[in-house]
Short mmCIF file of C-alpha atoms and ligand atoms in Angstrom, two decimals:
data_model
loop_
_atom_site.label_atom_id
_atom_site.label_comp_id
_atom_site.label_asym_id
_atom_site.label_seq_id
_atom_site.Cartn_x
_atom_site.Cartn_y
_atom_site.Cartn_z
CA MET A 1 98.13 111.90 129.64
CA HIS A 2 101.57 113.08 130.69
CA GLU A 3 103.85 115.32 128.78
CA ASN A 4 106.70 113.57 127.18
CA GLU A 5 110.07 115.30 127.65
CA GLU A 6 111.24 114.38 124.20
CA ASN A 7 107.94 115.29 122.67
CA PRO A 8 106.81 118.53 124.30
CA ARG A 9 103.43 119.94 123.40
CA VAL A 10 103.50 122.61 120.70
CA ALA A 11 102.13 125.93 121.97
CA VAL A 12 99.42 127.30 119.69
CA LEU A 13 97.05 130.23 119.36
CA LEU A 14 93.41 129.61 118.43
CA ILE A 15 91.53 131.96 116.13
CA GLY A 16 87.83 131.97 115.27
CA LEU A 17 85.18 134.08 113.57
CA ASP A 18 81.99 134.68 115.51
CA ARG A 19 79.29 134.86 112.87
CA ASN A 20 76.52 135.14 115.43
CA ASP A 21 76.16 131.37 115.39
CA PRO A 22 74.67 130.26 118.74
CA GLN A 23 77.06 127.29 118.59
CA PHE A 24 80.18 129.44 118.32
CA ASP A 25 81.33 129.04 121.93
CA TYR A 26 80.80 125.31 121.81
CA GLN A 27 82.77 125.09 118.58
CA MET A 28 85.70 126.99 120.08
CA THR A 29 85.67 124.64 123.10
CA GLU A 30 85.59 121.72 120.72
CA LEU A 31 88.50 123.23 118.76
CA ALA A 32 90.52 123.52 121.97
CA ASN A 33 89.79 119.84 122.73
CA LEU A 34 90.80 118.83 119.23
CA THR A 35 93.99 120.85 119.53
CA GLU A 36 94.85 119.15 122.79
CA ALA A 37 94.08 115.77 121.26
CA ASN A 38 96.76 116.62 118.70
CA GLN A 39 99.53 117.10 121.29
CA MET A 40 99.25 120.89 121.26
CA GLU A 41 98.69 123.35 124.04
CA VAL A 42 96.45 126.37 123.68
CA VAL A 43 98.11 129.48 125.09
CA SER A 44 95.58 132.04 123.93
CA THR A 45 92.47 132.58 121.82
CA LEU A 46 91.60 135.43 119.48
CA THR A 47 88.12 135.87 118.02
CA GLN A 48 86.43 138.46 115.88
CA LYS A 49 82.75 139.21 115.26
CA LEU A 50 82.23 139.33 111.50
CA ASP A 51 79.40 138.30 109.17
CA ARG A 52 81.76 136.45 106.88
CA PRO A 53 85.51 135.86 106.64
CA VAL A 54 87.62 138.44 104.83
CA ALA A 55 88.43 136.77 101.51
CA ALA A 56 92.18 137.40 101.62
CA THR A 57 93.03 137.12 105.29
CA TYR A 58 90.08 135.54 107.19
CA PHE A 59 90.30 138.20 109.95
CA GLY A 60 89.97 141.91 109.25
CA LYS A 61 93.08 144.09 108.93
CA GLY A 62 93.27 145.31 112.52
CA LYS A 63 92.68 141.80 113.89
CA VAL A 64 95.45 140.36 111.71
CA GLU A 65 97.78 142.98 113.19
CA GLU A 66 96.65 141.94 116.68
CA LEU A 67 97.27 138.30 115.77
CA LYS A 68 100.78 139.11 114.60
CA GLU A 69 101.52 140.81 117.93
CA ALA A 70 100.02 137.89 119.87
CA VAL A 71 102.15 135.42 117.91
CA ALA A 72 105.27 137.41 118.81
CA PHE A 73 104.20 137.95 122.42
CA HIS A 74 103.44 134.29 123.12
CA GLU A 75 106.32 133.13 120.91
CA VAL A 76 104.14 130.57 119.14
CA THR A 77 104.96 129.07 115.78
CA MET A 78 101.50 127.82 114.99
CA VAL A 79 97.99 129.24 114.79
CA VAL A 80 94.89 127.04 114.57
CA ALA A 81 91.75 128.40 112.85
CA ASN A 82 88.22 127.26 113.64
CA ASP A 83 87.20 127.14 109.97
CA GLU A 84 88.54 125.55 106.83
CA LEU A 85 90.62 128.29 105.19
CA SER A 86 91.24 128.90 101.54
CA PRO A 87 94.77 128.40 100.21
CA SER A 88 95.24 132.16 99.82
CA GLN A 89 93.98 132.89 103.33
CA ILE A 90 96.56 130.46 104.68
CA ARG A 91 99.32 131.96 102.52
CA ASN A 92 98.50 135.54 103.48
CA LEU A 93 98.11 134.85 107.18
CA GLU A 94 101.38 132.93 107.20
CA ALA A 95 103.15 135.78 105.44
CA GLN A 96 101.71 138.43 107.76
CA THR A 97 102.12 136.65 111.10
CA GLY A 98 105.23 134.56 110.55
CA ALA A 99 103.47 131.51 112.07
CA SER A 100 102.24 128.42 110.25
CA ILE A 101 98.49 128.25 109.98
CA LEU A 102 96.64 125.02 110.61
CA ASP A 103 92.95 125.07 109.83
CA ARG A 104 90.25 122.95 111.45
CA THR A 105 90.21 120.48 108.59
CA ALA A 106 93.95 119.88 108.63
CA LEU A 107 93.83 119.54 112.41
CA ILE A 108 91.16 116.83 112.28
CA LEU A 109 93.02 115.09 109.48
CA ASP A 110 96.20 115.11 111.60
CA ILE A 111 94.40 113.54 114.55
CA PHE A 112 92.81 110.89 112.37
CA ALA A 113 96.17 110.14 110.79
CA SER A 114 97.80 109.59 114.15
CA ARG A 115 94.99 107.28 115.31
CA ALA A 116 94.45 105.11 112.24
CA LYS A 117 95.30 101.48 112.84
CA THR A 118 93.93 99.43 109.96
CA ARG A 119 95.16 99.65 106.40
CA LEU A 120 91.75 100.84 105.22
CA ALA A 121 91.57 103.67 107.76
CA GLN A 122 95.13 104.73 106.90
CA LEU A 123 94.32 104.81 103.20
CA GLN A 124 91.06 106.70 103.69
CA ILE A 125 92.81 109.37 105.73
CA GLU A 126 95.79 109.60 103.42
CA MET A 127 93.44 110.18 100.51
CA ALA A 128 91.57 112.90 102.38
CA GLN A 129 94.89 114.54 103.29
CA LEU A 130 96.15 114.52 99.73
CA GLN A 131 92.88 115.94 98.44
CA TYR A 132 93.18 118.67 101.02
CA GLN A 133 96.80 119.42 100.07
CA LEU A 134 96.23 119.57 96.34
CA PRO A 135 94.98 123.17 96.16
CA ARG A 136 97.32 124.25 98.97
CA LEU A 137 100.69 123.45 97.47
CA ARG A 138 101.96 126.98 97.88
CA THR A 139 101.43 127.18 101.62
CA SER A 140 103.72 125.92 104.38
CA MET A 141 102.17 122.52 103.64
CA ASN A 142 104.44 122.53 100.61
CA VAL A 143 107.50 122.30 102.80
CA ARG A 144 106.13 119.22 104.50
CA LEU A 145 105.37 117.74 101.12
CA ASP A 146 108.88 118.42 99.90
CA GLN A 147 110.17 116.56 102.92
CA GLN A 148 107.84 113.67 102.20
CA THR A 149 108.70 113.41 98.55
CA GLY A 150 112.35 114.37 98.80
CA GLY A 151 111.81 117.40 96.56
CA GLY A 152 114.26 120.31 96.60
CA GLY A 153 114.05 123.16 99.11
CA GLY A 154 112.64 126.56 98.22
CA SER A 155 114.83 128.40 95.77
CA PHE A 156 113.63 131.53 94.05
CA THR A 157 116.03 131.53 91.11
CA SER A 158 113.27 131.68 88.58
CA ARG A 159 109.51 131.70 88.68
CA GLY A 160 109.50 129.20 85.87
CA SER A 161 111.24 126.46 87.83
CA GLY A 162 108.92 127.08 90.79
CA GLU A 163 105.90 126.54 88.57
CA THR A 164 107.43 123.34 87.25
CA LYS A 165 108.06 122.04 90.73
CA LEU A 166 104.46 122.91 91.65
CA GLU A 167 103.25 121.04 88.59
CA THR A 168 105.42 118.04 89.44
CA ASN A 169 104.14 117.97 93.00
CA ARG A 170 100.59 118.25 91.76
CA ARG A 171 101.00 115.34 89.38
CA LEU A 172 102.71 113.31 92.06
CA ILE A 173 99.77 113.85 94.42
CA GLU A 174 97.22 113.04 91.74
CA HIS A 175 99.06 109.83 91.01
CA GLN A 176 99.18 108.93 94.71
CA ILE A 177 95.44 109.61 95.02
CA SER A 178 94.58 107.31 92.16
CA MET A 179 96.78 104.52 93.56
CA ILE A 180 95.15 104.85 96.97
CA LYS A 181 91.66 104.88 95.43
CA LYS A 182 92.44 101.62 93.71
CA GLU A 183 93.59 99.94 96.88
CA ILE A 184 90.58 101.25 98.83
CA THR A 185 88.22 99.91 96.17
CA GLU A 186 89.79 96.46 96.48
CA ILE A 187 89.47 96.37 100.27
CA GLU A 188 85.91 97.68 100.12
CA ALA A 189 84.83 95.15 97.53
CA ASP A 190 85.95 92.49 99.96
CA ASP A 191 83.95 94.10 102.78
CA GLN A 192 80.89 94.32 100.59
CA ASN A 193 81.02 90.64 99.80
CA ARG A 194 81.07 89.90 103.47
CA ARG A 195 78.13 92.23 104.02
CA LYS A 196 76.16 90.60 101.21
CA TYR A 197 76.76 87.21 102.75
CA ARG A 198 75.46 88.55 106.01
CA ASP A 199 72.38 90.05 104.36
CA LYS A 200 71.58 86.69 102.92
CA GLN A 201 71.61 85.25 106.36
CA ALA A 202 69.11 87.96 107.29
CA ILE A 203 70.74 88.67 110.62
CA LYS A 204 69.46 91.81 112.28
CA SER A 205 71.97 94.54 112.79
CA VAL A 206 72.37 97.49 115.12
CA ALA A 207 74.84 100.34 114.59
CA LEU A 208 76.28 102.48 117.38
CA VAL A 209 76.50 106.11 116.31
CA GLY A 210 77.17 109.41 118.02
CA TYR A 211 79.58 112.12 118.97
CA THR A 212 83.18 111.20 119.71
CA ASN A 213 83.91 110.07 123.30
CA ALA A 214 80.22 109.47 124.12
CA GLY A 215 80.78 105.82 125.11
CA LYS A 216 79.93 103.84 121.97
CA SER A 217 82.90 101.46 122.18
CA THR A 218 82.23 100.98 125.89
CA TYR A 219 78.74 99.65 125.09
CA MET A 220 80.18 97.51 122.34
CA ASN A 221 82.64 95.96 124.80
CA GLU A 222 80.13 95.47 127.62
CA LEU A 223 77.76 93.68 125.25
CA VAL A 224 80.56 91.61 123.70
CA LYS A 225 81.67 90.54 127.19
CA ARG A 226 78.12 89.41 127.98
CA TYR A 227 76.86 88.00 124.72
CA GLY A 228 79.73 87.93 122.25
CA GLU A 229 80.30 84.86 120.13
CA ASN A 230 83.90 85.48 121.06
CA GLN A 231 84.04 87.36 124.35
CA GLU A 232 87.67 88.32 123.87
CA LYS A 233 86.93 90.34 120.77
CA THR A 234 86.62 93.69 122.48
CA VAL A 235 87.48 96.98 120.76
CA PHE A 236 89.67 99.91 121.79
CA GLN A 237 87.96 102.36 124.13
CA ALA A 238 89.63 105.37 125.72
CA ASP A 239 89.02 108.80 127.11
CA MET A 240 90.17 110.65 124.01
CA LEU A 241 88.67 112.16 120.87
CA PHE A 242 88.44 109.74 117.97
CA ALA A 243 89.55 106.63 119.81
CA THR A 244 87.73 104.61 117.16
CA LEU A 245 88.39 105.07 113.46
CA GLU A 246 87.51 101.72 112.01
CA THR A 247 84.21 99.92 111.94
CA SER A 248 84.07 96.73 113.99
CA VAL A 249 81.20 94.30 113.76
CA ARG A 250 80.49 91.68 116.43
CA LYS A 251 77.91 88.95 116.55
CA LEU A 252 75.91 88.78 119.76
CA ASN A 253 73.79 85.87 120.99
CA LEU A 254 71.09 86.77 123.48
CA PRO A 255 70.02 84.21 126.11
CA ASP A 256 66.88 83.28 124.13
CA ASN A 257 69.05 82.42 121.15
CA GLN A 258 68.17 85.48 119.13
CA THR A 259 71.21 86.77 117.30
CA PHE A 260 72.15 90.19 116.00
CA LEU A 261 75.18 92.09 114.77
CA LEU A 262 76.43 95.18 116.54
CA SER A 263 78.73 97.61 114.78
CA ASP A 264 80.88 100.31 116.35
CA THR A 265 82.31 103.07 114.23
CA VAL A 266 84.04 106.44 114.08
CA GLY A 267 82.55 109.18 116.26
CA PHE A 268 81.43 112.53 114.92
CA VAL A 269 82.50 116.10 115.58
CA SER A 270 81.01 119.32 114.23
CA LYS A 271 82.26 120.50 110.84
CA LEU A 272 83.78 117.10 110.08
CA PRO A 273 85.69 117.77 106.86
CA HIS A 274 83.68 116.87 103.77
CA ASN A 275 86.41 114.90 102.07
CA LEU A 276 86.95 112.96 105.26
CA VAL A 277 83.25 112.12 105.44
CA ALA A 278 83.44 111.06 101.81
CA ALA A 279 86.49 108.93 102.52
CA PHE A 280 84.68 107.26 105.41
CA ARG A 281 81.43 106.79 103.57
CA ALA A 282 82.07 103.13 102.89
CA THR A 283 83.13 102.50 106.49
CA LEU A 284 79.93 104.17 107.63
CA ALA A 285 77.89 102.11 105.19
CA GLU A 286 77.66 99.56 107.98
CA ALA A 287 75.47 102.07 109.84
CA ALA A 288 73.40 102.76 106.73
CA GLN A 289 72.57 99.06 106.46
CA ALA A 290 71.51 98.71 110.07
CA ASP A 291 67.99 97.86 111.16
CA VAL A 292 68.30 100.09 114.19
CA LEU A 293 70.67 102.92 115.13
CA LEU A 294 71.80 103.15 118.72
CA GLN A 295 72.75 106.75 119.35
CA VAL A 296 74.96 107.27 122.39
CA VAL A 297 75.03 110.76 123.92
CA ASP A 298 77.33 112.02 126.70
CA TYR A 299 74.51 113.39 128.85
CA SER A 300 77.02 114.72 131.39
CA ASP A 301 78.50 117.14 128.85
CA PRO A 302 76.86 120.58 129.01
CA ASN A 303 77.02 120.69 125.20
CA TYR A 304 75.21 117.40 124.72
CA LYS A 305 72.39 118.99 122.70
CA ALA A 306 74.79 120.53 120.20
CA MET A 307 76.53 117.17 119.99
CA MET A 308 73.23 115.49 119.13
CA ASP A 309 72.61 118.07 116.40
CA THR A 310 76.08 117.33 115.05
CA THR A 311 75.23 113.63 114.94
CA THR A 312 71.94 114.22 113.10
CA GLN A 313 73.73 116.53 110.67
CA THR A 314 76.52 114.05 109.94
CA LEU A 315 74.12 111.15 109.50
CA LYS A 316 72.22 113.25 107.00
CA GLU A 317 75.44 114.02 105.17
CA ILE A 318 76.17 110.33 104.72
CA GLY A 319 72.61 109.71 103.59
CA ILE A 320 71.18 108.06 106.72
CA THR A 321 67.84 109.63 107.54
CA ASP A 322 64.98 107.24 108.14
CA LEU A 323 66.32 104.45 110.32
CA PRO A 324 64.62 103.61 113.61
CA MET A 325 66.72 104.95 116.49
CA ILE A 326 67.21 104.21 120.15
CA THR A 327 68.76 107.13 122.03
CA VAL A 328 70.93 106.47 125.07
CA TYR A 329 71.63 109.45 127.33
CA ASN A 330 74.84 108.03 128.76
CA LYS A 331 77.20 108.71 131.68
CA ALA A 332 74.24 109.42 134.00
CA ASP A 333 76.47 108.19 136.85
CA ARG A 334 78.40 111.43 136.55
CA MET A 335 75.35 113.57 137.15
CA ILE A 336 73.71 114.63 140.36
CA ASP A 337 69.96 114.10 140.75
CA ILE A 338 69.52 112.08 137.59
CA LYS A 339 67.80 108.75 138.09
CA TYR A 340 68.98 105.82 136.00
CA PRO A 341 68.35 103.44 134.38
CA GLU A 342 65.20 105.06 133.00
CA ARG A 343 63.26 104.35 129.85
CA THR A 344 60.57 106.19 127.94
CA ASP A 345 59.82 104.37 124.68
CA ASP A 346 63.05 104.48 122.68
CA THR A 347 64.82 106.95 124.93
CA LEU A 348 67.00 105.67 127.75
CA ILE A 349 69.00 107.29 130.52
CA LEU A 350 71.86 104.96 131.39
CA SER A 351 75.40 104.47 132.56
CA ALA A 352 77.59 102.09 130.62
CA LEU A 353 79.30 101.21 133.91
CA ASP A 354 76.07 99.93 135.48
CA SER A 355 74.80 96.44 134.89
CA SER A 356 71.09 97.20 135.30
CA SER A 357 71.53 99.86 132.60
CA LEU A 358 72.86 97.17 130.29
CA ASP A 359 69.89 94.93 131.12
CA MET A 360 67.53 97.71 130.16
CA LEU A 361 69.38 98.41 126.94
CA VAL A 362 69.30 94.75 125.94
CA ASP A 363 65.56 94.53 126.69
CA THR A 364 64.93 97.57 124.54
CA LEU A 365 67.02 96.21 121.68
CA HIS A 366 65.33 92.86 121.94
CA GLN A 367 61.89 94.40 121.71
CA LYS A 368 62.86 96.62 118.85
CA LEU A 369 64.49 93.84 116.86
CA PHE A 370 62.56 90.70 117.65
CA ALA A 371 59.31 91.40 119.44
CA ASP A 372 56.01 92.22 117.82
CA LEU A 373 56.29 89.44 115.28
CA LYS A 374 53.19 89.46 113.11
CA GLU A 375 51.84 87.52 110.18
CA TYR A 376 51.46 89.51 106.98
CA THR A 377 50.06 88.66 103.56
CA LEU A 378 52.37 89.84 100.79
CA LEU A 379 51.64 90.06 97.10
CA ILE A 380 54.89 90.07 95.15
CA PRO A 381 54.79 90.73 91.39
CA PHE A 382 56.57 88.10 89.28
CA SER A 383 59.06 90.76 88.22
CA ASP A 384 60.36 90.80 91.82
CA GLY A 385 61.10 87.10 91.94
CA GLN A 386 64.30 87.68 93.93
CA ILE A 387 62.20 88.84 96.90
CA VAL A 388 60.26 85.59 96.87
CA ALA A 389 63.52 83.65 96.76
CA ALA A 390 65.00 85.67 99.61
CA LEU A 391 61.90 85.17 101.77
CA ASN A 392 61.94 81.44 101.10
CA ASP A 393 65.58 81.31 102.14
CA ASP A 394 65.47 83.42 105.26
CA ALA A 395 61.99 84.18 106.51
CA ASN A 396 59.28 82.24 108.23
CA VAL A 397 56.89 81.63 105.31
CA THR A 398 53.62 79.96 106.33
CA SER A 399 51.95 79.62 102.92
CA THR A 400 52.49 80.44 99.25
CA GLU A 401 49.93 80.81 96.44
CA TYR A 402 50.52 81.77 92.82
CA LEU A 403 47.95 84.31 91.63
CA GLU A 404 47.60 86.08 88.31
CA GLU A 405 49.18 89.28 89.67
CA GLY A 406 52.09 87.58 91.39
CA THR A 407 53.10 85.37 94.31
CA GLN A 408 50.98 85.66 97.44
CA MET A 409 52.78 84.65 100.60
CA ASN A 410 51.91 84.61 104.27
CA VAL A 411 55.05 85.49 106.22
CA ILE A 412 55.86 86.19 109.86
CA LEU A 413 57.81 89.42 110.06
CA THR A 414 59.25 91.85 112.59
CA PRO A 415 58.16 95.50 112.36
CA VAL A 416 61.52 96.34 110.82
CA GLU A 417 61.17 93.70 108.12
CA ALA A 418 57.56 94.69 107.54
CA SER A 419 58.57 98.30 106.97
CA ARG A 420 61.13 97.16 104.42
CA LEU A 421 58.51 95.10 102.58
CA ALA A 422 55.73 97.65 103.03
CA GLN A 423 55.11 97.98 99.29
CA TYR A 424 54.05 94.31 99.04
CA ILE A 425 51.85 94.12 102.13
CA GLN A 426 48.13 93.54 101.47
CA GLU A 427 45.65 95.30 103.74
N1 LIG B 1 81.55 107.73 133.95
C1 LIG B 1 81.26 107.11 132.80
N2 LIG B 1 82.22 107.01 131.85
C2 LIG B 1 81.90 106.40 130.68
C3 LIG B 1 80.59 105.89 130.42
N3 LIG B 1 80.58 105.38 129.18
C4 LIG B 1 81.83 105.56 128.68
N4 LIG B 1 82.62 106.18 129.57
C5 LIG B 1 84.03 106.58 129.40
O1 LIG B 1 84.08 107.54 128.34
C6 LIG B 1 85.31 107.42 127.60
C7 LIG B 1 85.01 107.27 126.11
O2 LIG B 1 84.41 106.03 125.87
P1 LIG B 1 84.46 105.30 124.45
O3 LIG B 1 83.56 104.14 124.58
O4 LIG B 1 85.86 105.09 124.01
O5 LIG B 1 83.78 106.43 123.55
P2 LIG B 1 83.42 106.38 121.98
O6 LIG B 1 82.05 106.93 121.84
O7 LIG B 1 83.66 105.03 121.44
O8 LIG B 1 84.46 107.44 121.41
P3 LIG B 1 85.16 107.54 119.93
O9 LIG B 1 85.64 106.18 119.56
O10 LIG B 1 86.23 108.52 120.15
O11 LIG B 1 84.09 108.05 119.02
C8 LIG B 1 86.03 106.21 128.18
O12 LIG B 1 87.00 106.70 129.07
C9 LIG B 1 84.93 105.46 128.91
O13 LIG B 1 85.42 104.71 130.00
C10 LIG B 1 79.59 106.04 131.46
O14 LIG B 1 78.43 105.65 131.35
N5 LIG B 1 80.00 106.66 132.61
MG1 LIG B 2 84.94 104.36 120.05
#
């Protein structure tokens, strides 16, 4: 990306606390990448080894002094911290250094805000931003808010009027949050109806998950181009962090007429802000409902292991733990001495740019979703009549018998379906 004359990159200083976390270096690299993704340029980095942040100022006293000097020396107006800071830490650091302080959470929120394209994504991010601002009204964030809401500038005539303004701003934000929540609920209800309809059709679904920039959308597009119901319906893919913020679902028809849905969604990053995860929970629900997760990993990145941990961690946070997973070690074409495509069970080494890699991926998905069909005998208690109805609608039922304990059915199921119905299966 080229620098825009009218929109020069803001020079920033990075700060971080090294708490003896083995992932610290990786997190600082990640922070630098995030900063650059937000049109900023890192001019220097300051770190301190400490067990925990100093409550008032994040860094210790001497380090804050050093930071102040660095701010003056590099003539920067903004400092970016690797952690989420408390409102008072931001206030104190701003007062002592003269720079505005942006913490990791606010940085990620800014990037998301600039990338959001759909109404739902915009609302989700706006809500997360407002929730983040609420306790921070006395920091430099306040100035931005005043500009947004047309509130008066800072006057210190009386403490009383300041408190009132704070209270007004707070109520204004709370009101905005509740309006946004309402609109989000309406959009989501609509999405859920669509999902329910799909469930009824019992179409298998696969969700792409993984760290940002791993290649998820690239796989989505390659598969849509090959098998998409509508081959033009590709999604945005780009070499940038958080290219994708909305969930897209596409229906794919394989050559043997088997059909499944593939969903592509927002990528992960370590320490993804909690309120952002919460805001995206519904978007990510698509992944939670999948039969199989397809994790894409940028194998060519030296930090790929940490990125996989981040993915596992984030999935856990949104409540996705037990889904079958296929892992794709991607971008093998960028590596020397790595043979691809390669497969060991559910683990693949591939390149999204290589057509034999795509063949192997499709074979693996096909096996996982549709192979190993088996006939099972299910005994379903009368109290679970809806299961019987659903099986009659969607599944391949070979016989039905009404016993005293419930309905006994012989049904042909995939392993995935069988695991869902495990409680009814007779030995
Ligand atoms: N060399 C190489 N580049 C790849 C491969 N797969 C994807 N890329 C590139 O990696 C970049 C990121 O790809 P995307 O598909 O947008 O990544 P993503 O996982 O969807 O990223 P987010 O939406 O940000 O989470 C793009 O520039 C792709 O062209 C691959 O196998 N080899
Ligand atoms: Mg993407």
